[in-house]
Each structure stands twice: as structure tokens, then as C-alpha cells.
XYZ file of C-alpha atoms in Angstrom:
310
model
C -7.541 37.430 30.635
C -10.190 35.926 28.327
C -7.312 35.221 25.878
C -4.822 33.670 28.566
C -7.790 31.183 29.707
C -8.454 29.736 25.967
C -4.754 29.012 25.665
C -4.319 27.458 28.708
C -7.092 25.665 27.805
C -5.998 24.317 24.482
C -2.265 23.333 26.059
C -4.567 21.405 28.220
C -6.479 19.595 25.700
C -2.759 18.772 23.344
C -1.432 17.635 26.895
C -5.030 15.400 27.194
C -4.272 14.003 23.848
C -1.085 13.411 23.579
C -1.604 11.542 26.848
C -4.062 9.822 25.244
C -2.356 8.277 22.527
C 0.994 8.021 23.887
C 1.639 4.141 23.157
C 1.000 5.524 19.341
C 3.613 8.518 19.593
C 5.697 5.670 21.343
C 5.625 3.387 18.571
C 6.422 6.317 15.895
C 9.220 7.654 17.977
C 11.886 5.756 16.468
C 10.632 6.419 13.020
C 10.347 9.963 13.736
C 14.204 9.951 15.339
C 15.476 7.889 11.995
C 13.798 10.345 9.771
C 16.067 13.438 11.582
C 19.639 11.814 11.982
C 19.184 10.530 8.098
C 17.546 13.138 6.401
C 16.410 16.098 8.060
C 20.115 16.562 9.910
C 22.353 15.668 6.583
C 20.002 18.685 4.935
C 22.811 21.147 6.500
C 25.108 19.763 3.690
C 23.470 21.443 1.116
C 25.435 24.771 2.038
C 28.261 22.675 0.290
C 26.902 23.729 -3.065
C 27.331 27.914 -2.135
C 30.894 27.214 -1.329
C 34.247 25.768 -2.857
C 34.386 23.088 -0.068
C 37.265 21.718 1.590
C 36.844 18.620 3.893
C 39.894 19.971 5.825
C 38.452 23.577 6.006
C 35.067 22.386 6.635
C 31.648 23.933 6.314
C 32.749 27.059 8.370
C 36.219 27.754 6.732
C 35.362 26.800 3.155
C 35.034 30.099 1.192
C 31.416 31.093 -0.188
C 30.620 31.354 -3.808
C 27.278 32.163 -4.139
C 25.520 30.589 -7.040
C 29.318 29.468 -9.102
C 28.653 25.726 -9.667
C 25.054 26.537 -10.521
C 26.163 28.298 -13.545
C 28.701 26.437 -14.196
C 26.643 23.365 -14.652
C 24.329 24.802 -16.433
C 27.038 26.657 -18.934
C 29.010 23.090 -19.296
C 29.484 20.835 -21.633
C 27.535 18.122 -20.534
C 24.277 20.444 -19.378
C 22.237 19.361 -21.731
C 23.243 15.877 -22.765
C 22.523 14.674 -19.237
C 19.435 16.382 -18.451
C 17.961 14.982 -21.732
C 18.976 11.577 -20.933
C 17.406 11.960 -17.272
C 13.924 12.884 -18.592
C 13.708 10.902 -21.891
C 14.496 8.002 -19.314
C 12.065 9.133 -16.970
C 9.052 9.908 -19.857
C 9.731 6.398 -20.994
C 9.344 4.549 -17.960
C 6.248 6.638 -17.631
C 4.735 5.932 -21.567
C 5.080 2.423 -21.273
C 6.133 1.378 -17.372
C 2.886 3.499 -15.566
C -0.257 1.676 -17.512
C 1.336 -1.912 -17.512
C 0.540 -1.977 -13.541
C -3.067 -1.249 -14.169
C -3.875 -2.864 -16.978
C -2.318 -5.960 -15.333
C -4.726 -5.195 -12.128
C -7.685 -4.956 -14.026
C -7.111 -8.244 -15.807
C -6.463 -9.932 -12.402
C -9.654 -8.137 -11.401
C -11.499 -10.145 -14.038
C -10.194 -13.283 -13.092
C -12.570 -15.587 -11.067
C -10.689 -18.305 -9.986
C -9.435 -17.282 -6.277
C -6.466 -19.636 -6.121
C -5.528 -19.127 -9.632
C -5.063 -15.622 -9.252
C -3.417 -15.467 -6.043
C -1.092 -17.662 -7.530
C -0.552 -15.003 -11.168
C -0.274 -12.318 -8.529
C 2.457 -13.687 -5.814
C 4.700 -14.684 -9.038
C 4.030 -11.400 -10.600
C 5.472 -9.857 -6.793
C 8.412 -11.898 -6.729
C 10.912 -9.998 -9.199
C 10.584 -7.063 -7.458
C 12.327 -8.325 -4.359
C 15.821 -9.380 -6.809
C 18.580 -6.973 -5.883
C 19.584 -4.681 -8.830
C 23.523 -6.498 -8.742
C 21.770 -9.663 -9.693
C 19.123 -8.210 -11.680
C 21.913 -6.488 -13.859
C 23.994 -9.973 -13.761
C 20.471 -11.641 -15.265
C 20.555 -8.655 -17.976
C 23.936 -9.095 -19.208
C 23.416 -12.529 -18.979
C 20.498 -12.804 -21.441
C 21.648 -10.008 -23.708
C 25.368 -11.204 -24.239
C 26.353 -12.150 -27.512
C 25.947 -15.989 -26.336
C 23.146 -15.646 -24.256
C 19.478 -16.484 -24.631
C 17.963 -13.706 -26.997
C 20.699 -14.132 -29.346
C 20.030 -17.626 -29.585
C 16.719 -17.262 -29.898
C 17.363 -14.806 -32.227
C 19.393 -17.264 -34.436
C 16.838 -19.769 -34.496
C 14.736 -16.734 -36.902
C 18.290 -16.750 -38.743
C 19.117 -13.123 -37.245
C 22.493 -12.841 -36.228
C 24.187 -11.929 -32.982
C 23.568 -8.192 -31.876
C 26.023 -7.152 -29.084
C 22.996 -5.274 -27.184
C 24.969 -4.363 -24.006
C 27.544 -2.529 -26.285
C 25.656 -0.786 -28.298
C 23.935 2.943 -27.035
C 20.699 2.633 -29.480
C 19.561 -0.720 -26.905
C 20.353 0.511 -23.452
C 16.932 2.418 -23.263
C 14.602 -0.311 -24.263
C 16.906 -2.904 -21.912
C 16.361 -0.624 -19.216
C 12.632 0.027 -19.370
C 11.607 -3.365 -20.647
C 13.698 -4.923 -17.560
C 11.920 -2.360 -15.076
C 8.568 -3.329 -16.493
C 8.974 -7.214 -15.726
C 10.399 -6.233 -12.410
C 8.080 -4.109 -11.079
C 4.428 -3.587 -13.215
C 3.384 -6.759 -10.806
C 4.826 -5.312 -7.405
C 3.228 -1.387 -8.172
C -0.040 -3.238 -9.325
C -0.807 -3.864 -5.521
C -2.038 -0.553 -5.251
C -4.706 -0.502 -7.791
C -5.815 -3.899 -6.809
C -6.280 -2.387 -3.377
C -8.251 0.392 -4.962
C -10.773 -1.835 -7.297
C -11.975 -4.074 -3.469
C -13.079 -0.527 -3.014
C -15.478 -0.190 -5.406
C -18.610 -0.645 -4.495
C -20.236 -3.773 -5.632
C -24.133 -2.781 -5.826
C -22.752 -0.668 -8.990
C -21.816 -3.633 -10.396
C -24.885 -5.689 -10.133
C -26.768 -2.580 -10.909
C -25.001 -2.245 -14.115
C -25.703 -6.128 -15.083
C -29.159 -5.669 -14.049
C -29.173 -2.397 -17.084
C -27.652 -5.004 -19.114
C -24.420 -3.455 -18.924
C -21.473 -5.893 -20.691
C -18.209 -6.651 -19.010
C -16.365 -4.150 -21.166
C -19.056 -1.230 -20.151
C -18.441 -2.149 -16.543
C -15.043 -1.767 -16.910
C -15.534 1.643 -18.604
C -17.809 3.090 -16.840
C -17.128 1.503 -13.174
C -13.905 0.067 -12.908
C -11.951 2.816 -14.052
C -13.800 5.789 -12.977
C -13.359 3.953 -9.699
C -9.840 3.866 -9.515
C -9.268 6.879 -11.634
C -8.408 9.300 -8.361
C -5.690 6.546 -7.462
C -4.170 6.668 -11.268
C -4.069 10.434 -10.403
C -1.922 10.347 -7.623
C 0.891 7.775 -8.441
C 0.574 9.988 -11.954
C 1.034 13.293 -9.653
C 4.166 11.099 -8.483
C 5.878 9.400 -10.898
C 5.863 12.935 -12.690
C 7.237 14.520 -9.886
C 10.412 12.470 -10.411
C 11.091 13.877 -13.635
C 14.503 14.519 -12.917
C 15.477 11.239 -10.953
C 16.995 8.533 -11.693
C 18.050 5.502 -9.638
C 21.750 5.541 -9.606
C 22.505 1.829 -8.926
C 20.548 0.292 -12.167
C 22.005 2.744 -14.542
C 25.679 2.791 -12.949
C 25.479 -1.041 -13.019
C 24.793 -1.009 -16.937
C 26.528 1.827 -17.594
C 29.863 1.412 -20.124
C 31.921 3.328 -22.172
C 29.892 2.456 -25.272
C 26.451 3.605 -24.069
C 27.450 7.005 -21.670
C 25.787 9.093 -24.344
C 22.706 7.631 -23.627
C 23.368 6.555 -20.347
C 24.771 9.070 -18.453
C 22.156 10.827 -16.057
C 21.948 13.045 -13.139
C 22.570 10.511 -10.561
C 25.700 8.954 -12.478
C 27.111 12.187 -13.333
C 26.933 13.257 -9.416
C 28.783 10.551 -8.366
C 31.310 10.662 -10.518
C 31.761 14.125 -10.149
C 31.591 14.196 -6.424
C 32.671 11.295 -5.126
C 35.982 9.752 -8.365
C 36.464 12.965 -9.091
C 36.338 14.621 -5.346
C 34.765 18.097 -6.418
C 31.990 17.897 -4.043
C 30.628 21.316 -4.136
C 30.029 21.146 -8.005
C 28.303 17.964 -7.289
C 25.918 19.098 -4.505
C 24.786 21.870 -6.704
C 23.952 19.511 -9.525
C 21.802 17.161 -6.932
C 20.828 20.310 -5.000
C 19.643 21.507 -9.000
C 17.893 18.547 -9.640
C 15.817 18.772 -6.286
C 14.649 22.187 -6.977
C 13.216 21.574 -10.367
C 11.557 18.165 -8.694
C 9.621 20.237 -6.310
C 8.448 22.881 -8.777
C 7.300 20.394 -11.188
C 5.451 18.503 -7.949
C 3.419 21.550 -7.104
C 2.593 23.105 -10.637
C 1.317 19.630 -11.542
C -0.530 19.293 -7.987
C -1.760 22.232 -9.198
C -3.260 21.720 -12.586
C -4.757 18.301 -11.016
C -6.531 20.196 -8.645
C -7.953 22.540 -11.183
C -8.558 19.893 -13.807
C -9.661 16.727 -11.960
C -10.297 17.738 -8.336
C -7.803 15.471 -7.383
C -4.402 16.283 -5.705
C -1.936 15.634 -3.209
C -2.809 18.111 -0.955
């Protein structure tokens, strides 16, 4: 009886507060509904990738074959090529992409003059919001064998190099290109982090006769350290994702060694070449190692630094 009572006590108490904030639960509702019709209700699909699917037979009538395109993925050909040219991408944009972002923070940090750096900080935002078609379009434009680096290049009396043509360039294009677009857009969340440092520790440090570059040792960065953490935690988690668009866009014939990752070769394979079962297993693949990677390195964090995602 005892037990009934503190039940229909605590359905009382989640009917109190849910009452409470219902203008809140109102306002996420919609997010909430978007979030199941686009990706909680699609998630049915992956069943595609135990079967030899047939859009006419559908997912009920296709015939299962267990793990087939698994293997077979990982016995082809191209196995290995791609999945090395998914993380090399991936560890580059880390090596040089993820401390561009905060070292550009903490030199805006050091800047004094308020209009001056609200100024260095909205330009540094604004490539970030160029579509990848046109950011592509101002790639090939300033590589091309007439455009502006290879004139600037022949002013040093080097001649033309054909950089969209040739593999050995499409990694440095594509990292160097991602760095000017985005190290001033994914710098808004360290700034965000260094107005919460406390500013007594600063003083206190001047005060000890602390320099600028021992504040920023020993304050500044300790201070935003748990933030590095997480978008670390992150960006790592990704290790097997690429976005499709930039790399399809400067993808050619001439560079696909290098080129050709994950995300291109899943298209291509599922949607030109129409076996989508194969390619649900290779994105489905790709997923799985994603979330292992996640939690391991959630979970050396949490031993190491204290720090996690959860």
C-alpha cells in the first residue's frame, strides 16, 4: 500500500511539473517532433544493410543476408584506400585546423581595443556563412593555372602548377581552405569560455608580478583547458566522417586516390550505382566505429583529466 502511495505520489509531482513548465515543453515541441520524422524515424532504414534490398520488394520482402556487405566491404578492393583517406583527412584537420581557433581566441583575448576587435572578430565570422558551391568555385578559382597563386607564384619566377589536377595538393587545399573558413567561426566558443575566467586571478597574478605570457600559462589556458577537452572529445569522435559536399565538389578523376572517402564512396555506391544495401552497410560501418571511438576516448578523458562528456 506504502509502495502504491509513493508512486502515486511521484506521477503527481511529474504531472505538477510538467504543468509547470509547459510554455517550455511547448516551445521544444516542434524541435522534439523534427528530431523524430528526420532522424529517429529514417533509423528503421538501417535494416537495409542485413538485406539485398529491393525498392520494389521493400523492407519486408527483400531477402536477409546477415552480415554479407559487411564483409564484403571490408574484403574489397577499395577497404583500405578509403578508410585511410577518411582518417588522414580527419587527423589533419585536427593537427593543424583544432589549435588555429584557440590560438586565434587568445590573441583576440589580448587585444584591448573594444571596437578594434569586434571588428577582427565579425570579419573572421563571415567566411563561415559562404556556401561550400561557392566556396569550391573561389578554390578553383584561385588555384587554376591562371588564377591568383600562380601569378603570384610567377612573380618569384615559379612556374604554373596545375594544383586542382594534381593528387599530392588536394589535402593541403582542403585543410588550408577549412582553416580560413572556419578557425574564426569555431573560435566563438573559446572566447565564450575565457569571459569566464575569473578576473581577481588576473589582478592577483599582476599583483605577484606575474608577466602577460605567465598569465596566459598559468590562467588563461588552464581556464579554458576543460572546453579544449570537449570539442577535442568531439572532433575525435568524427574520425571516420567526412563532409560529403566539400570533397565531392573537388573531387576529379586525377585526385580520387587521395580523395575518395567514406562519404563519396557511399554515394556513389548507393545512390549512381543503385546498390543501396552495400552502401548502408558502409555508412552503417562507419557509425559504429564513430561511437566506439566516442566512448573509449570519453573514457580515457575521464580517467586522465576528469573531464568528459558524460
Amino acid at each position: 500500500m506504502k509502495t502504491k502511495t509513493n508512486r502515486n505520489s511521484g506521477w503527481a509531482l511529474i504531472k505538477k511539473k510538467l504543468y509547470q513548465g509547459r510554455y517550455c515543453y511547448l516551445l521544444f515541441l516542434p524541435v522534439l517532433i523534427y528530431f523524430i520524422i528526420y532522424y529517429y524515424a529514417p533509423m528503421y532504414g538501417v535494416v537495409v544493410a542485413f538485406q539485398d534490398y529491393s525498392p520494389f520488394k521493400g523492407f519486408f520482402g527483400s531477402p536477409w543476408v546477415g552480415l554479407k556487405h559487411f564483409k564484403s566491404f571490408i574484403n574489397g578492393a577499395f577497404f583500405v584506400q578509403i578508410t585511410w583517406n577518411t582518417l588522414y583527412l580527419n587527423i589533419l584537420n585536427i593537427i593543424w585546423m583544432f589549435p588555429f581557433p584557440i590560438i586565434f581566441a587568445l590573441m583576440l583575448n589580448e587585444i584591448k581595443g573594444t571596437k578594434f576587435k569586434k571588428s577582427v572578430q565579425t570579419i573572421s565570422y563571415l567566411p563561415h556563412f559562404i556556401s561550400v558551391v561557392v566556396m569550391v568555385g573561389i578554390i578553383f578559382d584561385f588555384f587554376a593555372v591562371d588564377g591568383v597563386i600562380n601569378k603570384m607564384l610567377n612573380l618569384v619566377g615559379i612556374d604554373k602548377v596545375n594544383f586542382m589536377s594534381e593528387a599530392k595538393y588536394f589535402r593541403s587545399i582542403y585543410v588550408g581552405s577549412n582553416i580560413w573558413q572556419e578557425a574564426g567561426w569555431s573560435s566563438i566558443i573559446y572566447i565564450a569560455a575565457l569571459t569566464g575566467i575569473n578576473a581577481e586571478l588576473y589582478e592577483a597574478a599582476i599583483v605577484d608580478g606575474a608577466g602577460r605570457f605567465r598569465r596566459l600559462w598559468h590562467i588563461t589556458i588552464p581556464g579554458i583547458m576543460p572546453t579544449i577537452v570537449v570539442t577535442l572529445l568531439l572532433s575525435m569522435s568524427n574520425m571516420m566522417t567526412i563532409g560529403f559536399d566539400k570533397v565531392f565538389l573537388m573531387q576529379n578523376s586525377l585526385n580520387t586516390q587521395v580523395s575518395e572517402v567514406i562519404s563519396t564512396y557511399v554515394y556513389k555506391r548507393g545512390i549512381q550505382s543503385g546498390n543501396f544495401s552495400f552502401a548502408t552497410a558502409v555508412d552503417l560501418f562507419r557509425a559504429v566505429i564513430n561511437v566506439i571511438m566516442i566512448v573509449s576516448l570519453n573514457k580515457v578523458s575521464k580517467i586522465l583529466s576528469d573531464t568528459s562528456l558524460w
